[in-house]
Structure formats: C-alpha cells, structure tokens
Coordinates of C-alpha atoms and ligand atoms in Angstrom, one line a residue:
M1 CA 0.0 0.0 0.0
S2 CA 1.3 3.5 -0.9
A3 CA 1.6 5.9 2.0
L4 CA 2.4 9.6 2.0
P5 CA 5.9 10.2 3.4
P6 CA 5.9 12.3 6.6
E7 CA 7.6 15.2 5.0
E8 CA 4.9 15.3 2.3
I9 CA 2.2 15.3 5.0
Q10 CA 3.9 18.2 6.8
R11 CA 4.2 20.1 3.5
I12 CA 0.4 19.7 2.8
I13 CA -0.5 20.8 6.3
T14 CA 1.8 23.9 6.1
R15 CA 0.4 24.7 2.6
V16 CA -3.1 24.5 3.9
K17 CA -2.4 26.8 6.8
L18 CA -0.6 29.3 4.7
R19 CA -3.4 29.4 2.1
L20 CA -6.0 29.9 4.8
G21 CA -4.3 33.0 6.3
E22 CA -3.7 31.7 9.8
T23 CA -3.0 35.3 11.0
T24 CA -6.7 36.2 11.0
G25 CA -7.3 33.7 13.7
S26 CA -10.9 33.0 12.6
P27 CA -12.0 29.6 11.4
G28 CA -13.0 28.5 7.9
V29 CA -12.0 29.7 4.5
A30 CA -15.1 31.8 3.9
L31 CA -14.5 33.7 7.1
R32 CA -10.9 34.4 6.3
G33 CA -11.9 36.4 3.2
Q34 CA -11.1 35.8 -0.4
Q35 CA -7.5 36.9 0.1
G36 CA -5.4 33.8 -0.1
L37 CA -8.1 31.8 -1.8
E38 CA -7.6 33.7 -5.0
E39 CA -3.9 32.9 -4.7
A40 CA -4.6 29.3 -3.9
A41 CA -2.7 27.1 -6.3
Q42 CA -4.7 24.8 -8.5
A43 CA -4.9 21.5 -6.6
E44 CA -3.1 18.8 -8.5
L45 CA -5.3 16.6 -10.6
G46 CA -5.1 12.8 -10.9
D47 CA -5.8 10.1 -8.3
G48 CA -9.6 10.7 -8.7
L49 CA -9.5 14.5 -9.0
Y50 CA -10.8 16.0 -12.2
A51 CA -11.2 19.7 -13.2
T52 CA -14.9 19.5 -14.0
V53 CA -17.9 17.6 -12.9
P54 CA -18.6 15.9 -16.3
E55 CA -15.0 14.6 -16.3
A56 CA -15.3 13.3 -12.7
V57 CA -18.6 11.6 -13.6
A58 CA -17.2 10.1 -16.8
A59 CA -14.1 8.7 -15.0
A60 CA -16.3 7.2 -12.3
S61 CA -18.5 5.6 -15.0
R62 CA -15.5 4.0 -16.6
A63 CA -14.4 2.7 -13.2
F64 CA -17.9 1.4 -12.4
D65 CA -18.0 -0.6 -15.7
R66 CA -14.7 -2.4 -14.7
F67 CA -15.8 -2.8 -11.1
R68 CA -19.1 -4.3 -12.1
A69 CA -17.3 -6.9 -14.1
A70 CA -15.1 -7.9 -11.2
G71 CA -16.2 -10.3 -8.5
L72 CA -17.1 -9.9 -4.8
G73 CA -13.6 -11.0 -3.8
L74 CA -12.1 -7.8 -5.3
R75 CA -14.7 -5.7 -3.6
K76 CA -13.8 -7.2 -0.2
R77 CA -10.1 -6.7 -0.9
I78 CA -10.7 -3.1 -1.8
I79 CA -12.7 -2.3 1.4
A80 CA -9.9 -4.0 3.5
S81 CA -7.3 -1.9 1.7
V82 CA -9.4 1.3 2.3
R83 CA -9.8 0.5 6.0
S84 CA -6.1 -0.2 6.3
A85 CA -5.1 3.1 4.5
M86 CA -7.6 5.2 6.4
L87 CA -6.3 3.9 9.7
E88 CA -2.8 4.7 8.6
H89 CA -3.8 8.2 7.7
A90 CA -6.4 8.9 10.4
V91 CA -4.2 11.3 12.3
T92 CA -2.9 13.2 9.3
L93 CA -6.4 13.7 7.8
A94 CA -7.7 14.8 11.2
E95 CA -4.9 17.4 11.6
M96 CA -5.4 18.6 8.1
A97 CA -9.2 18.9 8.5
H98 CA -8.7 20.8 11.8
A99 CA -6.1 23.2 10.2
E100 CA -8.2 23.9 7.1
T101 CA -11.7 24.3 8.6
G102 CA -10.7 25.7 12.0
L103 CA -13.5 23.5 13.5
G104 CA -13.5 21.1 16.3
R105 CA -10.6 19.3 18.0
A106 CA -7.9 17.4 16.1
A107 CA -7.8 14.6 18.6
D108 CA -11.5 14.0 18.4
K109 CA -11.3 14.1 14.6
V110 CA -8.8 11.2 14.8
E111 CA -11.4 9.3 16.9
K112 CA -14.0 10.0 14.3
N113 CA -11.8 8.8 11.4
R114 CA -11.0 5.6 13.2
L115 CA -14.6 5.0 14.2
V116 CA -16.0 5.2 10.7
T117 CA -13.0 3.2 9.3
T118 CA -13.5 0.3 11.7
K119 CA -17.3 0.3 12.3
A120 CA -18.9 1.3 8.9
P121 CA -20.3 -1.9 7.5
G122 CA -18.7 -3.4 4.4
P123 CA -19.8 -5.9 1.8
E124 CA -20.9 -8.3 4.5
D125 CA -24.0 -6.0 4.9
L126 CA -25.2 -7.5 1.6
E127 CA -25.7 -11.1 2.5
P128 CA -28.4 -12.5 0.2
Q129 CA -31.8 -13.4 1.8
T130 CA -33.2 -16.8 0.9
V131 CA -36.7 -18.3 1.4
T132 CA -37.5 -21.8 0.6
G133 CA -40.9 -23.6 0.8
D134 CA -43.3 -26.0 -0.9
Q135 CA -43.3 -23.8 -4.0
G136 CA -39.5 -23.6 -4.4
M137 CA -37.0 -21.0 -3.6
T138 CA -36.6 -17.2 -3.7
V139 CA -33.3 -15.4 -3.3
T140 CA -33.0 -11.6 -2.8
E141 CA -29.6 -10.1 -3.7
Y142 CA -28.3 -6.5 -3.5
A143 CA -27.3 -4.9 -6.7
P144 CA -25.4 -1.6 -7.2
F145 CA -27.1 1.5 -8.7
G146 CA -24.0 2.8 -10.6
I147 CA -22.8 6.3 -9.9
V148 CA -23.7 7.8 -6.5
A149 CA -23.1 11.6 -6.0
A150 CA -22.1 12.5 -2.4
I151 CA -22.2 16.0 -1.0
T152 CA -20.2 16.3 2.2
P153 CA -20.1 18.8 5.1
T154 CA -17.4 20.9 6.6
T155 CA -18.1 19.7 10.1
N156 CA -17.0 16.1 9.5
P157 CA -15.2 16.3 6.2
T158 CA -12.9 13.2 6.3
S159 CA -15.0 11.0 8.5
T160 CA -18.0 11.5 6.1
I161 CA -15.9 10.9 2.9
I162 CA -14.4 7.7 4.4
N163 CA -17.8 6.5 5.7
N164 CA -19.6 7.3 2.5
T165 CA -16.9 5.6 0.4
I166 CA -17.0 2.4 2.5
S167 CA -20.8 2.3 2.3
I168 CA -21.2 3.1 -1.4
V169 CA -18.3 1.1 -2.8
S170 CA -19.1 -1.9 -0.6
A171 CA -22.5 -1.9 -2.4
G172 CA -20.6 -2.1 -5.8
N173 CA -21.1 1.5 -6.8
A174 CA -18.7 4.3 -7.8
V175 CA -18.9 7.6 -6.0
V176 CA -18.3 11.2 -7.1
F177 CA -17.8 13.7 -4.3
N178 CA -18.7 17.4 -4.2
V179 CA -17.2 18.3 -0.9
H180 CA -17.6 21.5 1.2
P181 CA -15.5 24.3 -0.2
N182 CA -14.2 25.1 3.3
A183 CA -12.7 21.6 3.5
K184 CA -11.6 21.2 -0.2
Q185 CA -7.9 20.6 0.5
V186 CA -8.2 17.9 3.0
S187 CA -11.1 16.3 1.1
A188 CA -9.0 16.3 -2.1
E189 CA -6.2 14.6 -0.2
N190 CA -8.7 12.1 1.2
I191 CA -9.9 11.3 -2.3
R192 CA -6.4 10.8 -3.5
L193 CA -5.6 8.4 -0.6
L194 CA -8.8 6.4 -1.2
N195 CA -7.9 6.0 -4.9
R196 CA -4.4 4.8 -4.1
A197 CA -5.8 2.3 -1.6
I198 CA -8.3 1.0 -4.2
V199 CA -5.7 0.7 -6.9
D200 CA -3.2 -1.0 -4.5
A201 CA -5.9 -3.7 -3.9
G202 CA -6.2 -4.3 -7.6
G203 CA -9.3 -2.2 -8.1
P204 CA -9.9 0.3 -11.0
P205 CA -8.7 3.9 -10.7
D206 CA -11.4 6.5 -10.3
L207 CA -13.9 4.5 -8.3
V208 CA -13.9 7.6 -6.1
T209 CA -13.7 10.9 -7.8
G210 CA -14.3 14.6 -7.2
V211 CA -13.5 18.1 -8.2
P212 CA -10.7 20.1 -6.4
E213 CA -12.6 23.4 -6.6
P214 CA -16.1 22.5 -5.4
T215 CA -18.8 25.1 -5.2
I216 CA -22.6 25.2 -4.7
D217 CA -22.8 25.3 -8.5
T218 CA -20.7 22.2 -9.0
A219 CA -22.8 20.5 -6.3
K220 CA -26.0 21.3 -8.3
E221 CA -24.4 20.3 -11.6
L222 CA -23.4 17.0 -10.0
M223 CA -26.8 16.4 -8.5
H224 CA -28.5 17.0 -11.8
H225 CA -26.0 15.0 -14.0
P226 CA -27.9 12.4 -16.1
D227 CA -25.4 9.6 -15.3
V228 CA -25.8 10.0 -11.5
R229 CA -28.4 7.5 -10.2
V230 CA -28.4 8.3 -6.5
L231 CA -27.7 11.3 -4.3
L232 CA -26.3 11.1 -0.8
V233 CA -26.4 14.6 0.8
T234 CA -25.0 15.3 4.2
G235 CA -25.5 18.9 5.4
G236 CA -27.9 21.6 6.5
P237 CA -31.5 22.3 5.2
A238 CA -30.5 24.1 2.0
V239 CA -28.7 21.2 0.4
V240 CA -31.3 18.7 1.6
Q241 CA -34.0 20.8 -0.2
E242 CA -31.8 21.0 -3.3
A243 CA -31.5 17.2 -3.4
L244 CA -35.2 16.7 -2.9
R245 CA -35.9 19.0 -5.9
T246 CA -34.1 16.6 -8.3
D247 CA -35.8 13.6 -9.9
K248 CA -33.3 11.1 -8.5
R249 CA -33.3 8.8 -5.5
A250 CA -32.1 11.1 -2.7
V251 CA -30.7 9.9 0.6
T252 CA -30.6 13.1 2.7
A253 CA -28.8 13.4 6.0
G254 CA -30.0 16.7 7.4
P255 CA -29.7 18.9 10.5
G256 CA -30.7 18.1 14.1
N257 CA -30.8 19.7 17.5
P258 CA -30.4 16.8 19.9
P259 CA -32.0 17.3 23.3
V260 CA -31.2 15.3 26.4
V261 CA -33.6 14.9 29.3
V262 CA -32.4 14.2 32.8
D263 CA -35.1 13.1 35.2
Q264 CA -35.0 12.7 39.0
T265 CA -34.3 9.0 38.8
A266 CA -31.1 9.4 36.8
D267 CA -27.6 8.7 38.1
I268 CA -26.7 12.4 38.1
E269 CA -22.9 12.0 38.3
Q270 CA -23.0 9.7 35.3
A271 CA -25.4 12.0 33.4
A272 CA -23.2 15.0 34.0
R273 CA -20.0 13.2 32.8
D274 CA -21.8 11.8 29.7
I275 CA -23.3 15.1 28.7
V276 CA -19.9 16.9 29.1
R277 CA -18.2 14.2 27.1
G278 CA -20.9 14.0 24.4
A279 CA -21.6 17.7 24.0
S280 CA -17.9 18.6 23.8
F281 CA -17.0 15.9 21.4
D282 CA -15.3 17.6 18.5
N283 CA -16.5 20.9 20.0
N284 CA -20.2 20.0 19.3
V285 CA -20.0 20.1 15.5
I286 CA -21.3 16.6 15.1
C287 CA -25.0 16.6 14.2
T288 CA -25.7 13.9 16.9
D289 CA -23.9 15.7 19.8
E290 CA -26.2 16.8 22.7
K291 CA -27.2 20.4 22.1
T292 CA -29.8 21.1 24.8
T293 CA -30.2 19.7 28.4
I294 CA -33.7 19.6 29.8
T295 CA -34.0 18.7 33.5
V296 CA -36.9 17.9 35.8
R297 CA -37.4 20.4 38.7
G298 CA -34.7 20.1 41.3
V299 CA -32.3 18.1 39.1
A300 CA -30.3 21.0 37.6
D301 CA -29.1 22.1 41.1
R302 CA -27.3 18.8 41.3
L303 CA -26.5 18.2 37.6
V304 CA -24.8 21.6 36.9
P305 CA -22.2 21.4 39.7
A306 CA -21.6 17.8 38.6
M307 CA -21.0 19.0 35.1
E308 CA -18.5 21.5 36.5
R309 CA -16.7 18.6 38.2
H310 CA -16.4 16.9 34.9
G311 CA -14.8 19.7 33.0
A312 CA -17.4 22.3 32.3
Y313 CA -17.4 26.0 33.1
V314 CA -20.7 27.4 34.4
L315 CA -21.5 30.9 33.3
K316 CA -22.7 33.5 35.6
E317 CA -25.7 35.6 34.5
H318 CA -23.7 38.6 33.3
E319 CA -21.3 36.3 31.4
L320 CA -24.2 34.6 29.6
R321 CA -25.3 38.1 28.4
R322 CA -21.9 38.7 27.0
L323 CA -21.8 35.3 25.4
E324 CA -25.1 35.9 23.7
R325 CA -23.8 39.1 22.2
V326 CA -20.7 37.3 20.9
I327 CA -22.1 34.1 19.5
F328 CA -25.4 35.3 18.0
T329 CA -25.5 37.6 15.0
E330 CA -29.3 37.6 15.6
P331 CA -30.7 35.9 18.7
G332 CA -34.1 35.5 17.2
P333 CA -37.5 35.6 18.9
P334 CA -38.1 33.5 22.0
S335 CA -38.5 29.8 21.4
K336 CA -37.0 30.0 18.0
P337 CA -33.5 29.3 16.7
G338 CA -31.1 32.3 16.6
R339 CA -28.5 33.0 13.9
I340 CA -25.1 31.9 15.0
D341 CA -22.0 33.9 14.1
P342 CA -20.0 31.3 12.1
R343 CA -16.7 32.6 13.5
W344 CA -17.5 30.7 16.7
L345 CA -18.7 27.4 15.2
G346 CA -16.6 24.5 16.6
R347 CA -14.2 26.7 18.5
D348 CA -12.6 25.5 21.8
A349 CA -14.6 26.4 25.0
A350 CA -11.4 28.2 26.3
V351 CA -11.3 30.4 23.1
I352 CA -15.0 31.4 23.5
L353 CA -14.6 32.1 27.2
H354 CA -11.5 34.2 26.5
E355 CA -13.5 36.3 24.0
I356 CA -16.1 37.1 26.7
G357 CA -13.4 38.0 29.2
V358 CA -13.6 34.8 31.4
R359 CA -10.4 33.2 32.5
A360 CA -10.6 29.5 32.5
P361 CA -8.2 26.6 32.2
D362 CA -7.2 25.7 28.7
D363 CA -8.5 22.2 29.1
V364 CA -12.1 23.3 29.8
R365 CA -14.3 21.2 27.6
L366 CA -17.8 22.8 27.7
I367 CA -19.5 26.0 28.7
V368 CA -22.7 25.5 30.6
A369 CA -25.5 28.1 31.1
R370 CA -28.7 27.8 33.0
V371 CA -31.4 29.4 30.8
G372 CA -35.2 29.6 30.6
N373 CA -37.2 27.3 28.3
E374 CA -37.6 29.9 25.6
H375 CA -33.9 30.9 25.4
N376 CA -32.6 30.8 21.9
L377 CA -29.8 28.4 22.8
V378 CA -32.4 25.7 23.6
W379 CA -33.8 26.0 20.1
T380 CA -30.6 26.6 18.1
E381 CA -28.3 24.0 16.6
Q382 CA -25.4 25.9 18.0
M383 CA -22.5 23.6 17.0
M384 CA -20.1 24.9 19.6
P385 CA -19.3 23.7 23.1
V386 CA -22.0 25.8 24.8
M387 CA -24.7 23.8 26.6
P388 CA -27.9 25.4 27.7
V389 CA -29.5 23.7 30.8
T390 CA -33.2 24.4 31.2
E391 CA -35.6 23.1 33.8
V392 CA -39.3 22.1 33.7
G393 CA -41.8 20.8 36.2
D394 CA -42.1 17.2 35.3
V395 CA -40.8 14.6 32.9
D396 CA -43.7 14.7 30.5
T397 CA -43.2 18.5 30.1
A398 CA -39.5 17.8 29.6
I399 CA -40.2 15.3 26.8
D400 CA -42.7 17.7 25.2
L401 CA -40.1 20.5 25.2
A402 CA -37.5 18.1 23.8
R403 CA -39.8 17.2 21.0
R404 CA -40.6 20.8 20.2
S405 CA -37.0 22.2 20.5
E406 CA -35.8 19.4 18.2
H407 CA -38.1 20.9 15.6
H408 CA -39.6 17.5 14.9
F409 CA -36.5 16.7 12.8
G410 CA -36.6 13.2 14.3
H411 CA -32.7 13.1 14.2
T412 CA -31.2 12.3 17.6
A413 CA -32.3 12.6 21.2
G414 CA -31.3 11.2 24.6
I415 CA -32.4 10.6 28.2
H416 CA -30.8 9.9 31.5
S417 CA -33.3 8.0 33.6
T418 CA -33.6 4.6 35.4
N419 CA -37.4 4.5 34.7
V420 CA -37.9 2.2 31.7
D421 CA -41.4 3.5 31.2
V422 CA -40.1 7.0 30.9
I423 CA -37.3 5.9 28.6
T424 CA -39.8 4.1 26.4
R425 CA -42.2 7.0 26.3
M426 CA -39.6 9.5 25.3
A427 CA -38.2 7.2 22.6
R428 CA -41.7 6.8 21.2
V429 CA -42.5 10.5 21.3
M430 CA -39.2 11.7 19.8
N431 CA -39.5 9.2 16.9
C432 CA -35.8 9.8 16.1
S433 CA -33.2 8.0 13.9
I434 CA -31.0 7.7 17.0
F435 CA -32.2 7.6 20.6
V436 CA -29.8 7.0 23.4
A437 CA -30.6 6.2 27.1
N438 CA -27.9 6.5 29.8
G439 CA -24.9 7.4 27.7
P440 CA -23.5 10.2 25.5
T441 CA -25.4 10.4 22.3
F442 CA -22.3 9.4 20.4
S443 CA -22.9 5.9 21.8
G444 CA -25.7 5.8 19.1
L445 CA -23.0 6.1 16.5
G446 CA -21.3 2.9 17.9
Y447 CA -18.7 5.0 19.8
D448 CA -18.6 3.4 23.2
G449 CA -21.9 1.8 22.2
E450 CA -23.0 -1.3 20.3
G451 CA -23.8 -1.3 16.6
F452 CA -22.3 -0.1 13.4
C453 CA -21.3 3.5 12.6
S454 CA -22.5 6.0 10.1
F455 CA -21.8 9.7 9.8
S456 CA -24.6 10.2 7.3
I457 CA -27.8 9.7 9.2
A458 CA -30.6 10.1 6.7
T459 CA -33.5 11.2 8.8
P460 CA -35.6 13.3 6.3
T461 CA -35.8 10.4 3.8
G462 CA -36.1 7.7 6.4
D463 CA -33.0 5.7 5.6
G464 CA -31.6 6.3 9.1
M465 CA -27.9 5.2 9.6
T466 CA -26.7 4.8 6.0
R467 CA -25.0 1.5 5.1
P468 CA -24.2 -0.5 2.0
R469 CA -27.8 -1.6 1.7
T470 CA -28.9 2.0 1.5
F471 CA -27.0 2.2 -1.8
S472 CA -28.3 -1.1 -3.2
R473 CA -31.2 -2.2 -5.4
E474 CA -32.9 -5.3 -4.1
R475 CA -33.3 -7.9 -6.8
R476 CA -35.0 -11.2 -6.5
I477 CA -34.9 -14.5 -8.3
T478 CA -37.6 -17.1 -7.9
L479 CA -37.2 -20.8 -8.8
V480 CA -40.6 -22.4 -8.9
G481 CA -40.9 -26.0 -7.6
S482 CA -37.1 -26.6 -7.0
L483 CA -34.2 -26.2 -4.7
R484 CA -35.9 -26.9 -1.4
I485 CA -33.6 -29.8 -0.6
V486 CA -35.2 -31.1 2.6
Ligands
NAD501 P1 -23.9 22.9 4.8 O1 -25.3 22.7 4.5 O2 -23.4 24.3 4.8 O3 -23.0 22.2 3.6 C1 -23.1 20.8 3.4 C2 -22.7 20.6 1.9 O4 -23.8 21.0 1.1 C3 -21.5 21.3 1.4 O5 -20.8 20.5 0.6 C4 -22.0 22.5 0.7 O6 -21.2 23.0 -0.3 C5 -23.3 22.0 0.1 N1 -24.4 22.9 -0.1 C6 -24.8 23.8 0.8 N2 -25.9 24.5 0.4 C7 -26.1 24.0 -0.9 C8 -27.1 24.3 -1.9 N3 -28.0 25.2 -1.8 N4 -27.0 23.6 -3.1 C9 -26.1 22.6 -3.2 N5 -25.1 22.3 -2.3 C10 -25.2 23.0 -1.1 O7 -23.5 22.2 6.1 P2 -22.2 22.1 7.0 O8 -22.0 23.4 7.8 O9 -21.1 21.6 6.2 O10 -22.6 20.9 8.0 C11 -23.4 21.2 9.1 C12 -24.8 20.8 8.9 O11 -24.9 19.5 8.4 C13 -25.6 20.8 10.2 O12 -26.9 21.3 10.1 C14 -25.6 19.3 10.6 O13 -26.6 18.9 11.5 C15 -25.7 18.7 9.3 N6 -25.2 17.3 9.3 C16 -26.0 16.3 9.3 C17 -25.5 15.0 9.3 C18 -26.4 13.8 9.4 O14 -25.9 12.7 9.3 N7 -27.7 13.9 9.4 C19 -24.1 14.8 9.4 C20 -23.3 15.9 9.4 C21 -23.8 17.1 9.3

C-alpha cells in the first residue's frame, strides 16, 4: 500500500495553513476572506481528481464498468485496503481537517476517522436473503445502482468521505464527491488516498472521484447530472432541499438539535459526565452531539455542579449576556433558533470564554449556562461547546419541550433515567433515527456503544444510519418448484 511520506504530509498541512491565512485567527476559508483563496494554487489533478464535474462523472462511470465486471472478492479486498489506509492516515487527515476548517478538536477528529473506518459496515452487509418452501426458492440479492453523488459537510469532512466511500463502494457503486468548499484541500487529499488504496488492492482507478474546486454550482451540476443515479447529501437544510428537488433517489442526512432529558431517577454523576463528554466531542460540531439539556425540577441544582466537576465552566448571569452578544448575530424571537456567528462554530470552549473575558483553564471542555425554556440556545443547533441547561416541572413536560425544541426533525435525542417506562415513552415521542438512554449520544454512533457506525444519518428520507444496503437495489430470483432440498 502506498503511504504519503511524513515530509509530504507536513508540506500539505503547512500549505493549507498558509493558504488559509492563519493570521486572521478565525475559522474557515469563507471567514478568512477571499484573500489567499484567490492565490490558492490549483490542486493537483489525478488520483480521482478532475477539473470538471462531467470529467469526474465520466471517469467514475468507466471505473464502475470495470468494477461491475469484477467479483465480490475484489470488492472485499478493496474495502480491506481502504480500511487499512484510512487507519494509517487517520491522524494526518484529522490534523489537516482541523487546520483547514478551524472547526473542532484534532484529537476528536482522529477518533471519528478511526470510528468510521473500523465500524462502517462493508460488503458483509449485503448477505443475500433466501426463502424456501413447498413452492420452491426465492433469493434476494443486493445490486449496485452505478454512480452515486455524495455531497459532504465541513463539520466532519474526512469521516464523512471515508464513511460514504465504504458504504457506497461496498455496495458495488462508484462515487463522485462534491465536498464542502471550506474543506476542499483535506477532502482532495482524502480522495487521492482512497484512490491509491483501491488501486493498491487491484481495483480500478477513479472508483472515487471529485473536483478540487467544489462550489454550490458544481454541487448542483453533479446532483442533476444524467449519469448519476443516487444522491447522498449530508449537510444543512438548504442542500437537503436542493437534493429533494431533483428527480433522483435522494438519501438526505439533514440537520438536528439533539435534546437530552435528565429526570429525578437518573444517576446524576454519570449523566453529568456523559453530557460533558458528548456535547464537547469535536466541540459539538457533530449533528448527533447533545445540544440542549432539559431537566426535571430540582435536578439542575445537582446536575450543573456535577458538570463542573467533569470539565465544564458554568457561566454567571452577566457572562451569559456577554456570550449571547458574541455568538449570535441575531438571537431570534423567544422559542426560535437564533442565527449563530459562524466565527464561533466548533471553537474551543477556552477560546470562546477568552472572548467574553472569562479566564478558564485551557482544558475546559464545555460552557454551561442555565437558561429559561424559551432561550434561543435551547432552540438553536449551536455547533459549539456551549450547553444550555433548562428546567421544567415534570418529565412529561421535559419530553414535550425536547420534541418541540428538536423541531420535529426526528434526528437524535437522549435521556438519563432509570425508569424504563419514561425511557420508552420518550423514545416513542421523539421518533428519532437515534435515541440513546444513559450514555453520551455518540454511543448511538457505535462509539462506546453497540452497533455499526455511520456519519450520514438520513432522517428526512427515512433511511436512518446509512450503510451499503442504502445504496443497493434489491433484486429477487424465484425458482418455482425446485431447490428446497429437505
Ligand atoms: P452545509 O449545508 O453548509 O454544507 C453541506 C454541503 O452542502 C457542502 O458540501 C455545501 O457545499 C453543500 N451545499 C450547501 N448548500 C447548498 C445548496 N443550496 N446547493 C447545493 N449544495 C449546497 O452544512 P455544513 O455546515 O457543512 O454541515 C453542518 C450541517 O450538516 C448541520 O446542520 C448538521 O446537522 C448537518 N449534518 C447532518 C449529518 C447527518 O448525518 N444527518 C451529518 C453531518 C452534518
């Protein structure tokens, strides 16, 4: 397997930092202005990267024709090679993603890369189903669609690309990526590494392609390309709407605002530890991270000090007012989402605290604020390590507030409770793709929890945790009167 030499990795990271104008100190290409971007050198083409969408799709089509003609053995070797290469490069890709986007924590991004690499299901997800009976036998097999277009977010750039590739290629398809412009460098590198891993395993080149200069326009061009059969879109509401406007099968992984309820029966110490761990994981940029804590009366007085013991800083009233002025460009009306200033997305808690004049240890993980039910933070997908804690009278009111503040997305929710009736009731009411009881919500991704992992959770289209089957056509063969052998 080919690996990038360490000096090349360092060169790429340095180049990314230089291009993005580190001196401005704000995250993300868009926020650093156009300066630097205009000077950005053309990314090198090859290894799956093509200058235009039609070229990237045509190359993937050629690769698909060769891939389709090959057997399952090659598919398994390809996925094994991809897993091995992505484990090898997990740290480098995480550091590059952090340097380029300015979002999250590099160490947590390493965990995310390793998680999807090891726990995203492979071709074993496509075991044929067989039924035999007096009238013979029916076998159902999983066939590829062909070309899948995947649109990826800036919040989990590499973990999504790795995850999507394993799912889509395991199902026998080729994939063309249109990645987030703010993560284009690391995403291009990721596509190159995936191509090399596939070719090293004996697979065709260009099974994974993309364009090095992605834009909203190239995303639309890709989504509407006649040779693309399926769309996998991971991002906010705008791109989900865009995908649903096409005439193609769309698998859309949209936004969430995961609430977690803590009732009076919960193990408060564990709940506090889990919420701090979960909500601060990659600085809250993951769509499944806890974004609102709702407690039953009397619980917050015990929970909040416990959160402090587990690495959170608790804001005083006047500090909360300062925070609101910094993180919101528009707070919005009560009980509605506010508009977050993108400069603060995914930043470290210590950086945000410093901005509002609070001295806190550098290793502080989460900022906690006690707020009223109608506070905008409760209703906003804030994507930064700031956790509102709000209290209500009883657990049914808590579940109701959780349902409403999640905006009925049905994405992710959690509860800390030892009452199984309450756990069951909330799981039913929330009607979410992921529901977690008594753990951080990332346990629902298979991280410190059972089950496989996906970083594209397709709630709006009902596909849930995407996997190879999501990108497969079910086909059946029936033999009448034969092949029941007992
Ligand atoms: P984003 O919507 O800004 O961008 C996502 C992708 O869509 C990017 O590649 C972007 O270029 C493209 N895009 C955006 N608007 C578009 C349009 N009108 N037409 C075509 N393409 C468009 O999202 P982001 O900031 O990168 O990611 C954060 C959002 O994604 C959050 O809302 C989060 O909850 C969601 N998300 C969901 C999942 C999930 O599995 N459900 C996973 C990750 C992120």
